[in-house]
XYZ file of C-alpha atoms in Angstrom:
135
model
C 66.125 52.463 7.834
C 65.044 49.961 5.204
C 61.363 50.895 5.719
C 62.148 54.599 5.205
C 63.968 53.862 1.916
C 61.144 51.627 0.745
C 58.570 54.310 1.484
C 60.719 56.999 -0.143
C 61.118 54.923 -3.302
C 57.410 54.106 -3.351
C 56.516 57.800 -2.957
C 58.972 58.822 -5.696
C 57.503 56.215 -8.018
C 53.950 57.340 -7.297
C 54.889 60.977 -7.877
C 56.508 60.085 -11.195
C 53.432 58.125 -12.244
C 51.084 60.983 -11.386
C 53.221 63.532 -13.220
C 53.492 61.238 -16.249
C 49.718 60.828 -16.356
C 49.392 64.592 -16.727
C 51.633 64.607 -19.782
C 49.413 62.326 -21.884
C 47.985 63.292 -25.268
C 44.688 64.412 -23.723
C 45.810 66.205 -20.540
C 44.783 68.735 -19.368
C 42.114 69.089 -22.047
C 39.440 66.642 -23.074
C 39.095 63.006 -22.038
C 38.219 60.964 -25.158
C 37.455 57.262 -25.107
C 39.843 55.673 -27.589
C 40.230 52.171 -28.936
C 43.472 51.825 -30.877
C 44.176 48.328 -32.164
C 45.748 47.098 -35.386
C 43.465 47.896 -38.318
C 40.769 49.632 -36.198
C 40.744 52.982 -34.392
C 37.739 54.592 -32.695
C 37.370 57.896 -30.857
C 34.528 59.390 -28.839
C 34.344 62.462 -26.645
C 31.396 64.232 -25.031
C 30.698 67.690 -23.648
C 33.377 69.779 -25.346
C 33.152 73.485 -24.458
C 35.169 76.139 -26.365
C 38.093 73.755 -26.659
C 41.267 74.363 -28.665
C 43.931 71.690 -29.011
C 45.562 69.214 -31.360
C 46.118 65.529 -30.622
C 48.084 62.973 -32.643
C 47.677 59.218 -32.465
C 49.744 56.489 -34.139
C 47.620 53.713 -35.600
C 48.834 50.476 -37.232
C 47.172 49.825 -40.593
C 48.253 46.635 -42.383
C 46.375 47.804 -45.483
C 46.730 50.697 -47.910
C 43.187 52.103 -47.700
C 41.050 53.030 -44.700
C 37.380 53.815 -44.263
C 36.690 56.835 -42.080
C 33.275 57.197 -40.467
C 32.342 60.201 -38.385
C 29.367 61.772 -36.729
C 28.978 64.825 -34.555
C 25.868 66.199 -32.919
C 24.135 69.119 -34.631
C 24.731 72.583 -33.267
C 28.515 72.467 -33.048
C 30.427 75.734 -32.927
C 34.059 76.279 -33.855
C 35.949 73.748 -35.967
C 37.108 70.170 -35.531
C 39.302 68.707 -38.255
C 40.351 65.099 -38.716
C 43.434 64.304 -40.805
C 44.973 60.926 -41.574
C 48.478 60.367 -42.929
C 49.883 57.050 -44.099
C 53.145 55.447 -42.951
C 55.106 57.576 -45.457
C 53.564 60.796 -44.097
C 51.308 61.368 -47.124
C 47.955 63.000 -46.372
C 45.267 60.478 -47.317
C 42.267 62.153 -45.644
C 41.275 65.536 -44.265
C 37.776 66.595 -43.285
C 35.683 68.571 -40.832
C 33.868 66.679 -38.074
C 30.582 68.515 -38.632
C 28.291 65.843 -40.027
C 28.171 62.138 -40.723
C 30.193 60.609 -43.493
C 31.824 57.410 -44.675
C 34.678 58.321 -47.036
C 37.604 56.136 -48.039
C 41.128 57.453 -47.922
C 42.374 58.841 -51.173
C 44.999 58.454 -52.504
C 45.909 54.887 -51.575
C 48.459 54.966 -48.772
C 51.440 52.996 -47.511
C 50.821 50.287 -44.898
C 52.368 50.641 -41.452
C 52.150 53.276 -38.721
C 49.579 55.868 -39.787
C 49.038 59.181 -37.989
C 45.559 60.310 -36.987
C 45.265 63.959 -35.967
C 42.277 65.702 -34.395
C 42.510 69.491 -34.264
C 39.960 71.591 -32.382
C 39.611 75.371 -32.581
C 37.178 77.011 -30.136
C 35.048 73.902 -30.589
C 31.885 73.150 -28.610
C 29.631 70.135 -29.062
C 27.786 67.548 -27.034
C 29.452 64.610 -28.787
C 32.057 63.708 -31.411
C 32.619 60.204 -32.794
C 34.849 58.882 -35.530
C 36.389 55.611 -36.592
C 39.158 54.594 -38.959
C 39.291 50.984 -40.145
C 41.382 49.096 -42.684
C 39.635 48.369 -45.983
């Protein structure tokens, strides 16, 4: 009887884990590679085909300004927009991920938990990269 209960609990836990994995910020859409540590955030995804979706990430910035670098391969179709809000919810950056760039956030923001949002609309591209780092 004990073995049956142990197996049942193990199976229930595994089922919960598998279901929870499907509810992540990238499922069932794209599978980006993300590094999200204090004062540095990086994002890369490849082979996007006619994708529409919006993903939000919380990033800890101990500063009040961030440098945003981005690069996407030529030939993209659709739109991909990156927005960054500071800990107070103020928009400090918004731009299209269509070419390379290295802008600083403006205006100066509030330190703490910043929100990084990537919004795709019928977007296709072979690769998208961006990074946000404290300045």
